[in-house]
Amino acid sequence: MGILRLGHVDVTVTDLDLATAYYTEVMGMIVTERDADSVYLKCWDEVDHHSLRLVYAPRIGMELMSFKVEHEDDLSDLENAVNRYGFPVQRISGGESVGQGESIRFATPSGHTMELVHDIEKVGGLLPKVNPAPFVTGVPGIAPPRMDHLLVTAEEVGEATTFYTNVLGFRVTEQLLDGNGHQIGTWMERSFSPHDLAVVAGPNGGLHHFAFWLDDWEAVRKAADTLAYNGIQIDVGPTRHGVTRGSTIYFFDPLGTRNEVFTGGYRPDPDFPTITWTEDNIGRAVFYYEGELNDRFMKVHT
Amino acid sequence: MSILRLSHVEVRVPDLELATAYYCEVVGMIETARESERVFLKCWDEHQHHSVVLTWAPTHGLNHFGFKVTDLEDLDLYAARLKEAGIDVTRHAPDEWAPGHGSSIRFTLPSGHTMELVHGMQQVGNLLPLTNPPPKPLNLVGIAPPRIDHLFLTAEDVGAMTDFLVDVLDFRVTEQVVGDDGFQIATWLEVSHASHDIALVTGPNGGLHHFAWAVEDWTAIRDAADICAYHGVRIETNPTRHGATRGHCLYFFDPVGNRNEVFTGGYWVDPDNEPTLWTEAEMGRALFWYDGVVNQRFLTVHT
């Protein structure tokens, strides 16, 4: 019941061909559809139509974050909840968006456009459903099995977090508090992972990064090799987060949107006690090995 | 709201001291309570009071297993469903069965296993602080898996049991081995969006094939093999891979004969996932992808 997991992220790119080349050849995603201004991509183990939409625009940024809900009637329940909060909700009928049926869209207090959808066209994973091998061959690049989470920026992290938790049912696994006890970062989940959505202090409407899942630390190392080989600008890593415990690399797609590959973490139950990080430990919270943040990581978002 | 995940297993052991020493020193679980005939254990990253209970008995095997539910009302919901399906249910107050145990309902499955649904087990915390925690504790002993993962049972009628778990308890089938005669030989089912929380293979009713802990990655599987070998623990299979679930694994036996596994990998499944089918001819690869042949001991030894 309710939100299941991250579905897809729609980002704008200033060069559709260059971005598509990167996401297919370096990241190893698969193009499932193209239209006049967009390319739709998915990871090899994803069954749904797409987990990333690249949209041509004169500047980069995130247009939309879309989460999948478990049941059809979750849409009207959550529509009512968002309306009660006082935010208008738009119904997008089936056929208006590529690869999916009816959805709802609304602005969040953090200034992001959020979509919830249940009915998504299934295109299938790359493995057969009868006697499959446990892995795929021939997928180039990093080839993550699936999308994992995203981190957005908000002026009022506390207010945004209240909306995501009280209205949409996210659960806070970890939080970073400033010296006055105010939230300056929160990590929230619906899928029993350390995070599906995280919010850190910054301008409203900003995207810090979206992240792909990898199997393990060995896959993170291979991803670093692949990135370096292809001349991709690495931001931080390979390293480990204190928050979420995950192992990670941050890097930029050729247009400047930050990507992450992520593995590890833990499995929180809904009654998981929230972990608190204090501002004096912010370095270890974000980069456990380095123990400090770099300016670029703190300031660059799209 | 729903059944959440595997909570605990209670296994019989004819030598409580020996079994406790193994589960604490080799597996690396932590003792949270002890009675004259029972020892309660949890893994380092688990918050709940116990995930493995060792109970003295003249034999080995499974006494019961429990799944955690999200809300207290889930116990009423499933008790009603079970009664409707003709299953007798007993209700147990917190701490009635064991120290730190929550409210629960108990019943016997058509396969003869005793199952429990539990809510509100005492939270004793993991080994890390809740403020500025390191990613893991240092100086863990033995294999030190962070948590219990799944269990694998034997049943005479795998098809009927699978239907029961799906229809009455809302489990979802992720994979199945179907014989040439059309009957399910083995099935894997989940409630936690993992590749499996419980699995069934054809065999005697009431049998335990194994229970498994999650470990971080393939390197942890190798380390577990090193630790088992160092302690003279009987390893059944080398570090290997499953076709079904895609997981990497190591099987070994506790000193009284219960089969254990450490497992990593698998995949995320949505509730509308289409199950994977394995044909009888490919059953060897379904179980052990590298070896590709059906290991007779693996299929015939259970407790």
PDB file of N, CA and C in Angstrom, chain A residues 1 4-5 44-45 48 68 70 122 127 129-135 146 191-192 216-217 240-241 245 266-267 269-278 281 288, chain B residues 1 4-5 44-45 47 68 70 123 126 128 130-135 147 172 192-193 217 241-242 246 267-268 270-279 282 289:
ATOM      1  N   MET A   1       0.839  -1.206   0.000  1.00  0.00           N
ATOM      2  CA  MET A   1       0.000   0.000   0.000  1.00  0.00           C
ATOM      3  C   MET A   1       0.869   1.250   0.000  1.00  0.00           C
ATOM      4  N   LEU A   4       5.804   2.639  -3.469  1.00  0.00           N
ATOM      5  CA  LEU A   4       6.593   1.407  -3.484  1.00  0.00           C
ATOM      6  C   LEU A   4       8.079   1.719  -3.574  1.00  0.00           C
ATOM      7  N   ARG A   5       8.452   2.561  -4.550  1.00  0.00           N
ATOM      8  CA  ARG A   5       9.863   2.837  -4.827  1.00  0.00           C
ATOM      9  C   ARG A   5       9.957   3.957  -5.844  1.00  0.00           C
ATOM     10  N   TRP A  44      19.183  -2.818 -17.148  1.00  0.00           N
ATOM     11  CA  TRP A  44      18.956  -4.153 -17.728  1.00  0.00           C
ATOM     12  C   TRP A  44      17.999  -5.028 -16.933  1.00  0.00           C
ATOM     13  N   ASP A  45      17.954  -4.856 -15.602  1.00  0.00           N
ATOM     14  CA  ASP A  45      17.085  -5.740 -14.817  1.00  0.00           C
ATOM     15  C   ASP A  45      15.725  -5.114 -14.545  1.00  0.00           C
ATOM     16  N   ASP A  48       9.973  -2.274 -15.981  1.00  0.00           N
ATOM     17  CA  ASP A  48       9.112  -1.161 -16.397  1.00  0.00           C
ATOM     18  C   ASP A  48       9.719  -0.370 -17.559  1.00  0.00           C
ATOM     19  N   LYS A  68       6.599   4.983  -8.020  1.00  0.00           N
ATOM     20  CA  LYS A  68       5.595   3.968  -8.333  1.00  0.00           C
ATOM     21  C   LYS A  68       4.817   3.633  -7.065  1.00  0.00           C
ATOM     22  N   GLU A  70       1.914   1.080  -5.064  1.00  0.00           N
ATOM     23  CA  GLU A  70       1.664  -0.364  -5.095  1.00  0.00           C
ATOM     24  C   GLU A  70       0.315  -0.714  -5.722  1.00  0.00           C
ATOM     25  N   LYS A 122       5.000  -2.584 -19.175  1.00  0.00           N
ATOM     26  CA  LYS A 122       6.104  -3.507 -18.893  1.00  0.00           C
ATOM     27  C   LYS A 122       6.795  -3.891 -20.194  1.00  0.00           C
ATOM     28  N   LEU A 127      16.715 -10.635 -19.046  1.00  0.00           N
ATOM     29  CA  LEU A 127      16.821 -12.081 -18.846  1.00  0.00           C
ATOM     30  C   LEU A 127      15.500 -12.742 -19.201  1.00  0.00           C
ATOM     31  N   LYS A 129      12.339 -15.373 -18.730  1.00  0.00           N
ATOM     32  CA  LYS A 129      11.608 -15.779 -17.536  1.00  0.00           C
ATOM     33  C   LYS A 129      11.619 -17.306 -17.381  1.00  0.00           C
ATOM     34  N   VAL A 130      12.264 -18.017 -18.299  1.00  0.00           N
ATOM     35  CA  VAL A 130      12.398 -19.470 -18.182  1.00  0.00           C
ATOM     36  C   VAL A 130      13.880 -19.813 -18.187  1.00  0.00           C
ATOM     37  N   ASN A 131      14.338 -20.512 -17.151  1.00  0.00           N
ATOM     38  CA  ASN A 131      15.734 -20.948 -17.001  1.00  0.00           C
ATOM     39  C   ASN A 131      16.748 -19.828 -17.280  1.00  0.00           C
ATOM     40  N   PRO A 132      16.614 -18.692 -16.603  1.00  0.00           N
ATOM     41  CA  PRO A 132      17.514 -17.575 -16.897  1.00  0.00           C
ATOM     42  C   PRO A 132      18.902 -17.763 -16.292  1.00  0.00           C
ATOM     43  N   ALA A 133      19.918 -17.223 -16.960  1.00  0.00           N
ATOM     44  CA  ALA A 133      21.223 -17.061 -16.319  1.00  0.00           C
ATOM     45  C   ALA A 133      21.074 -16.005 -15.228  1.00  0.00           C
ATOM     46  N   PRO A 134      21.944 -16.033 -14.200  1.00  0.00           N
ATOM     47  CA  PRO A 134      21.797 -15.051 -13.123  1.00  0.00           C
ATOM     48  C   PRO A 134      22.406 -13.687 -13.425  1.00  0.00           C
ATOM     49  N   PHE A 135      22.848 -13.464 -14.633  1.00  0.00           N
ATOM     50  CA  PHE A 135      23.450 -12.177 -15.014  1.00  0.00           C
ATOM     51  C   PHE A 135      23.273 -12.001 -16.513  1.00  0.00           C
ATOM     52  N   ARG A 146      19.565  -1.569 -11.778  1.00  0.00           N
ATOM     53  CA  ARG A 146      18.371  -0.753 -11.598  1.00  0.00           C
ATOM     54  C   ARG A 146      18.729   0.610 -11.008  1.00  0.00           C
ATOM     55  N   SER A 191      10.976   1.638   0.601  1.00  0.00           N
ATOM     56  CA  SER A 191      11.261   0.300   0.051  1.00  0.00           C
ATOM     57  C   SER A 191      12.119  -0.534   0.997  1.00  0.00           C
ATOM     58  N   PHE A 192      12.171  -0.178   2.294  1.00  0.00           N
ATOM     59  CA  PHE A 192      12.941  -0.936   3.284  1.00  0.00           C
ATOM     60  C   PHE A 192      14.431  -0.918   2.958  1.00  0.00           C
ATOM     61  N   ASP A 216      27.812  -4.765  -5.402  1.00  0.00           N
ATOM     62  CA  ASP A 216      28.717  -4.788  -4.257  1.00  0.00           C
ATOM     63  C   ASP A 216      29.905  -3.850  -4.509  1.00  0.00           C
ATOM     64  N   TRP A 217      30.783  -3.803  -3.559  1.00  0.00           N
ATOM     65  CA  TRP A 217      31.957  -2.932  -3.587  1.00  0.00           C
ATOM     66  C   TRP A 217      32.854  -3.226  -4.790  1.00  0.00           C
ATOM     67  N   ARG A 240      32.932   5.632   1.117  1.00  0.00           N
ATOM     68  CA  ARG A 240      31.778   5.131   1.858  1.00  0.00           C
ATOM     69  C   ARG A 240      31.060   6.294   2.539  1.00  0.00           C
ATOM     70  N   HIS A 241      29.746   6.164   2.615  1.00  0.00           N
ATOM     71  CA  HIS A 241      28.950   7.108   3.386  1.00  0.00           C
ATOM     72  C   HIS A 241      28.871   6.658   4.841  1.00  0.00           C
ATOM     73  N   ARG A 245      25.491   3.976   5.276  1.00  0.00           N
ATOM     74  CA  ARG A 245      26.570   2.979   5.251  1.00  0.00           C
ATOM     75  C   ARG A 245      26.978   2.568   3.849  1.00  0.00           C
ATOM     76  N   TYR A 266      21.406  -1.121   4.557  1.00  0.00           N
ATOM     77  CA  TYR A 266      20.832  -2.039   5.541  1.00  0.00           C
ATOM     78  C   TYR A 266      19.348  -2.113   5.285  1.00  0.00           C
ATOM     79  N   ARG A 267      18.642  -2.976   6.046  1.00  0.00           N
ATOM     80  CA  ARG A 267      17.211  -3.134   5.833  1.00  0.00           C
ATOM     81  C   ARG A 267      16.413  -2.626   7.033  1.00  0.00           C
ATOM     82  N   ASP A 269      13.137  -1.804   9.182  1.00  0.00           N
ATOM     83  CA  ASP A 269      11.699  -2.053   9.312  1.00  0.00           C
ATOM     84  C   ASP A 269      10.998  -0.703   9.465  1.00  0.00           C
ATOM     85  N   PRO A 270       9.661  -0.675   9.316  1.00  0.00           N
ATOM     86  CA  PRO A 270       8.949   0.593   9.527  1.00  0.00           C
ATOM     87  C   PRO A 270       9.136   1.165  10.935  1.00  0.00           C
ATOM     88  N   ASP A 271       9.471   0.331  11.926  1.00  0.00           N
ATOM     89  CA  ASP A 271       9.678   0.851  13.284  1.00  0.00           C
ATOM     90  C   ASP A 271      11.158   1.139  13.571  1.00  0.00           C
ATOM     91  N   PHE A 272      11.935   1.296  12.516  1.00  0.00           N
ATOM     92  CA  PHE A 272      13.379   1.566  12.647  1.00  0.00           C
ATOM     93  C   PHE A 272      13.599   2.885  13.399  1.00  0.00           C
ATOM     94  N   PRO A 273      14.484   2.884  14.405  1.00  0.00           N
ATOM     95  CA  PRO A 273      14.754   4.136  15.122  1.00  0.00           C
ATOM     96  C   PRO A 273      15.648   5.061  14.285  1.00  0.00           C
ATOM     97  N   THR A 274      15.224   6.288  14.079  1.00  0.00           N
ATOM     98  CA  THR A 274      15.965   7.221  13.228  1.00  0.00           C
ATOM     99  C   THR A 274      17.370   7.486  13.777  1.00  0.00           C
ATOM    100  N   ILE A 275      18.345   7.422  12.893  1.00  0.00           N
ATOM    101  CA  ILE A 275      19.733   7.712  13.262  1.00  0.00           C
ATOM    102  C   ILE A 275      19.966   9.209  13.089  1.00  0.00           C
ATOM    103  N   THR A 276      20.645   9.818  14.060  1.00  0.00           N
ATOM    104  CA  THR A 276      20.900  11.258  14.015  1.00  0.00           C
ATOM    105  C   THR A 276      22.389  11.530  13.849  1.00  0.00           C
ATOM    106  N   TRP A 277      22.703  12.434  12.931  1.00  0.00           N
ATOM    107  CA  TRP A 277      24.070  12.920  12.750  1.00  0.00           C
ATOM    108  C   TRP A 277      24.102  14.378  13.174  1.00  0.00           C
ATOM    109  N   THR A 278      25.130  14.744  13.915  1.00  0.00           N
ATOM    110  CA  THR A 278      25.251  16.133  14.358  1.00  0.00           C
ATOM    111  C   THR A 278      26.176  16.874  13.399  1.00  0.00           C
ATOM    112  N   ASN A 281      29.788  16.370  12.901  1.00  0.00           N
ATOM    113  CA  ASN A 281      30.196  15.117  12.258  1.00  0.00           C
ATOM    114  C   ASN A 281      29.772  15.050  10.799  1.00  0.00           C
ATOM    115  N   TYR A 288      32.637   8.969   4.862  1.00  0.00           N
ATOM    116  CA  TYR A 288      33.167   8.378   6.085  1.00  0.00           C
ATOM    117  C   TYR A 288      34.692   8.270   6.069  1.00  0.00           C
TER     118      TYR A 288
ATOM    119  N   MET B   1      -0.880  -3.944   8.305  1.00  0.00           N
ATOM    120  CA  MET B   1      -0.741  -3.627   6.882  1.00  0.00           C
ATOM    121  C   MET B   1      -0.281  -4.852   6.103  1.00  0.00           C
ATOM    122  N   LEU B   4       5.852  -8.647   7.015  1.00  0.00           N
ATOM    123  CA  LEU B   4       6.987  -7.806   6.662  1.00  0.00           C
ATOM    124  C   LEU B   4       8.205  -8.607   6.224  1.00  0.00           C
ATOM    125  N   ARG B   5       8.587  -9.605   7.018  1.00  0.00           N
ATOM    126  CA  ARG B   5       9.820 -10.352   6.750  1.00  0.00           C
ATOM    127  C   ARG B   5       9.949 -11.490   7.744  1.00  0.00           C
ATOM    128  N   TRP B  44      24.235  -8.891  14.792  1.00  0.00           N
ATOM    129  CA  TRP B  44      24.709  -7.599  15.308  1.00  0.00           C
ATOM    130  C   TRP B  44      23.877  -6.410  14.837  1.00  0.00           C
ATOM    131  N   ASP B  45      23.314  -6.473  13.609  1.00  0.00           N
ATOM    132  CA  ASP B  45      22.582  -5.305  13.106  1.00  0.00           C
ATOM    133  C   ASP B  45      21.085  -5.394  13.377  1.00  0.00           C
ATOM    134  N   HIS B  47      17.734  -5.198  15.524  1.00  0.00           N
ATOM    135  CA  HIS B  47      17.288  -4.440  16.689  1.00  0.00           C
ATOM    136  C   HIS B  47      16.444  -5.307  17.619  1.00  0.00           C
ATOM    137  N   LYS B  68       7.508 -11.342  11.006  1.00  0.00           N
ATOM    138  CA  LYS B  68       7.113 -10.091  11.643  1.00  0.00           C
ATOM    139  C   LYS B  68       6.017  -9.424  10.828  1.00  0.00           C
ATOM    140  N   THR B  70       3.609  -5.765  10.261  1.00  0.00           N
ATOM    141  CA  THR B  70       3.801  -4.319  10.431  1.00  0.00           C
ATOM    142  C   THR B  70       3.026  -3.779  11.620  1.00  0.00           C
ATOM    143  N   GLN B 123      12.632  -4.308  21.371  1.00  0.00           N
ATOM    144  CA  GLN B 123      13.740  -3.752  20.596  1.00  0.00           C
ATOM    145  C   GLN B 123      14.924  -3.556  21.546  1.00  0.00           C
ATOM    146  N   ASN B 126      20.743  -2.379  17.878  1.00  0.00           N
ATOM    147  CA  ASN B 126      21.871  -3.078  17.266  1.00  0.00           C
ATOM    148  C   ASN B 126      23.143  -2.678  18.016  1.00  0.00           C
ATOM    149  N   LEU B 128      25.333  -0.536  17.217  1.00  0.00           N
ATOM    150  CA  LEU B 128      25.823   0.798  16.883  1.00  0.00           C
ATOM    151  C   LEU B 128      25.022   1.862  17.631  1.00  0.00           C
ATOM    152  N   LEU B 130      22.906   5.407  18.009  1.00  0.00           N
ATOM    153  CA  LEU B 130      21.934   6.044  17.117  1.00  0.00           C
ATOM    154  C   LEU B 130      22.350   7.466  16.756  1.00  0.00           C
ATOM    155  N   THR B 131      23.476   7.925  17.295  1.00  0.00           N
ATOM    156  CA  THR B 131      24.011   9.236  16.920  1.00  0.00           C
ATOM    157  C   THR B 131      25.414   9.056  16.362  1.00  0.00           C
ATOM    158  N   ASN B 132      25.654   9.599  15.170  1.00  0.00           N
ATOM    159  CA  ASN B 132      26.951   9.537  14.497  1.00  0.00           C
ATOM    160  C   ASN B 132      27.562   8.125  14.492  1.00  0.00           C
ATOM    161  N   PRO B 133      26.824   7.114  14.020  1.00  0.00           N
ATOM    162  CA  PRO B 133      27.342   5.745  14.107  1.00  0.00           C
ATOM    163  C   PRO B 133      28.397   5.452  13.033  1.00  0.00           C
ATOM    164  N   PRO B 134      29.401   4.643  13.332  1.00  0.00           N
ATOM    165  CA  PRO B 134      30.262   4.111  12.276  1.00  0.00           C
ATOM    166  C   PRO B 134      29.456   3.109  11.442  1.00  0.00           C
ATOM    167  N   PRO B 135      29.891   2.783  10.219  1.00  0.00           N
ATOM    168  CA  PRO B 135      29.093   1.873   9.378  1.00  0.00           C
ATOM    169  C   PRO B 135      29.030   0.447   9.893  1.00  0.00           C
ATOM    170  N   ARG B 147      22.148  -9.893   9.662  1.00  0.00           N
ATOM    171  CA  ARG B 147      20.744 -10.241   9.955  1.00  0.00           C
ATOM    172  C   ARG B 147      20.378 -11.597   9.380  1.00  0.00           C
ATOM    173  N   ARG B 172       4.192 -13.880  -2.345  1.00  0.00           N
ATOM    174  CA  ARG B 172       4.218 -13.820  -3.811  1.00  0.00           C
ATOM    175  C   ARG B 172       5.335 -14.727  -4.323  1.00  0.00           C
ATOM    176  N   SER B 192       9.015  -9.376   1.224  1.00  0.00           N
ATOM    177  CA  SER B 192       9.856  -8.211   1.535  1.00  0.00           C
ATOM    178  C   SER B 192      10.488  -7.593   0.297  1.00  0.00           C
ATOM    179  N   HIS B 193       9.996  -7.950  -0.909  1.00  0.00           N
ATOM    180  CA  HIS B 193      10.544  -7.465  -2.175  1.00  0.00           C
ATOM    181  C   HIS B 193      11.936  -8.016  -2.457  1.00  0.00           C
ATOM    182  N   ASP B 217      28.420  -9.372   0.645  1.00  0.00           N
ATOM    183  CA  ASP B 217      28.828  -9.595  -0.742  1.00  0.00           C
ATOM    184  C   ASP B 217      29.577 -10.915  -0.869  1.00  0.00           C
ATOM    185  N   ARG B 241      26.910 -20.232  -6.584  1.00  0.00           N
ATOM    186  CA  ARG B 241      25.826 -19.349  -6.959  1.00  0.00           C
ATOM    187  C   ARG B 241      24.568 -20.137  -7.285  1.00  0.00           C
ATOM    188  N   HIS B 242      23.427 -19.575  -6.890  1.00  0.00           N
ATOM    189  CA  HIS B 242      22.151 -20.136  -7.291  1.00  0.00           C
ATOM    190  C   HIS B 242      21.739 -19.582  -8.643  1.00  0.00           C
ATOM    191  N   ARG B 246      19.461 -15.922  -8.069  1.00  0.00           N
ATOM    192  CA  ARG B 246      20.743 -15.337  -8.493  1.00  0.00           C
ATOM    193  C   ARG B 246      21.739 -15.172  -7.359  1.00  0.00           C
ATOM    194  N   TYR B 267      17.706  -9.899  -6.003  1.00  0.00           N
ATOM    195  CA  TYR B 267      17.204  -8.757  -6.757  1.00  0.00           C
ATOM    196  C   TYR B 267      15.983  -8.199  -6.038  1.00  0.00           C
ATOM    197  N   TRP B 268      15.585  -6.997  -6.443  1.00  0.00           N
ATOM    198  CA  TRP B 268      14.367  -6.359  -5.944  1.00  0.00           C
ATOM    199  C   TRP B 268      13.193  -6.811  -6.807  1.00  0.00           C
ATOM    200  N   ASP B 270       9.016  -6.053  -7.583  1.00  0.00           N
ATOM    201  CA  ASP B 270       7.735  -5.389  -7.365  1.00  0.00           C
ATOM    202  C   ASP B 270       6.674  -6.464  -7.102  1.00  0.00           C
ATOM    203  N   PRO B 271       5.564  -6.078  -6.473  1.00  0.00           N
ATOM    204  CA  PRO B 271       4.503  -7.069  -6.223  1.00  0.00           C
ATOM    205  C   PRO B 271       3.901  -7.650  -7.509  1.00  0.00           C
ATOM    206  N   ASP B 272       4.017  -6.939  -8.619  1.00  0.00           N
ATOM    207  CA  ASP B 272       3.425  -7.453  -9.856  1.00  0.00           C
ATOM    208  C   ASP B 272       4.445  -8.194 -10.725  1.00  0.00           C
ATOM    209  N   ASN B 273       5.542  -8.623 -10.097  1.00  0.00           N
ATOM    210  CA  ASN B 273       6.578  -9.365 -10.815  1.00  0.00           C
ATOM    211  C   ASN B 273       6.041 -10.692 -11.373  1.00  0.00           C
ATOM    212  N   GLU B 274       6.449 -11.014 -12.568  1.00  0.00           N
ATOM    213  CA  GLU B 274       6.082 -12.311 -13.157  1.00  0.00           C
ATOM    214  C   GLU B 274       7.099 -13.361 -12.706  1.00  0.00           C
ATOM    215  N   PRO B 275       6.636 -14.488 -12.119  1.00  0.00           N
ATOM    216  CA  PRO B 275       7.587 -15.479 -11.604  1.00  0.00           C
ATOM    217  C   PRO B 275       8.480 -16.060 -12.705  1.00  0.00           C
ATOM    218  N   THR B 276       9.694 -16.424 -12.308  1.00  0.00           N
ATOM    219  CA  THR B 276      10.626 -17.105 -13.205  1.00  0.00           C
ATOM    220  C   THR B 276      10.355 -18.604 -13.128  1.00  0.00           C
ATOM    221  N   LEU B 277      10.409 -19.248 -14.269  1.00  0.00           N
ATOM    222  CA  LEU B 277      10.146 -20.688 -14.344  1.00  0.00           C
ATOM    223  C   LEU B 277      11.435 -21.446 -14.640  1.00  0.00           C
ATOM    224  N   TRP B 278      11.691 -22.506 -13.861  1.00  0.00           N
ATOM    225  CA  TRP B 278      12.785 -23.434 -14.150  1.00  0.00           C
ATOM    226  C   TRP B 278      12.167 -24.773 -14.517  1.00  0.00           C
ATOM    227  N   THR B 279      12.655 -25.354 -15.606  1.00  0.00           N
ATOM    228  CA  THR B 279      12.149 -26.663 -16.007  1.00  0.00           C
ATOM    229  C   THR B 279      12.935 -27.747 -15.274  1.00  0.00           C
ATOM    230  N   GLU B 282      16.516 -28.335 -16.071  1.00  0.00           N
ATOM    231  CA  GLU B 282      17.475 -27.308 -15.647  1.00  0.00           C
ATOM    232  C   GLU B 282      17.502 -27.132 -14.132  1.00  0.00           C
ATOM    233  N   TRP B 289      24.183 -22.906  -9.915  1.00  0.00           N
ATOM    234  CA  TRP B 289      24.418 -22.430 -11.270  1.00  0.00           C
ATOM    235  C   TRP B 289      25.772 -22.892 -11.808  1.00  0.00           C
TER     236      TRP B 289
END
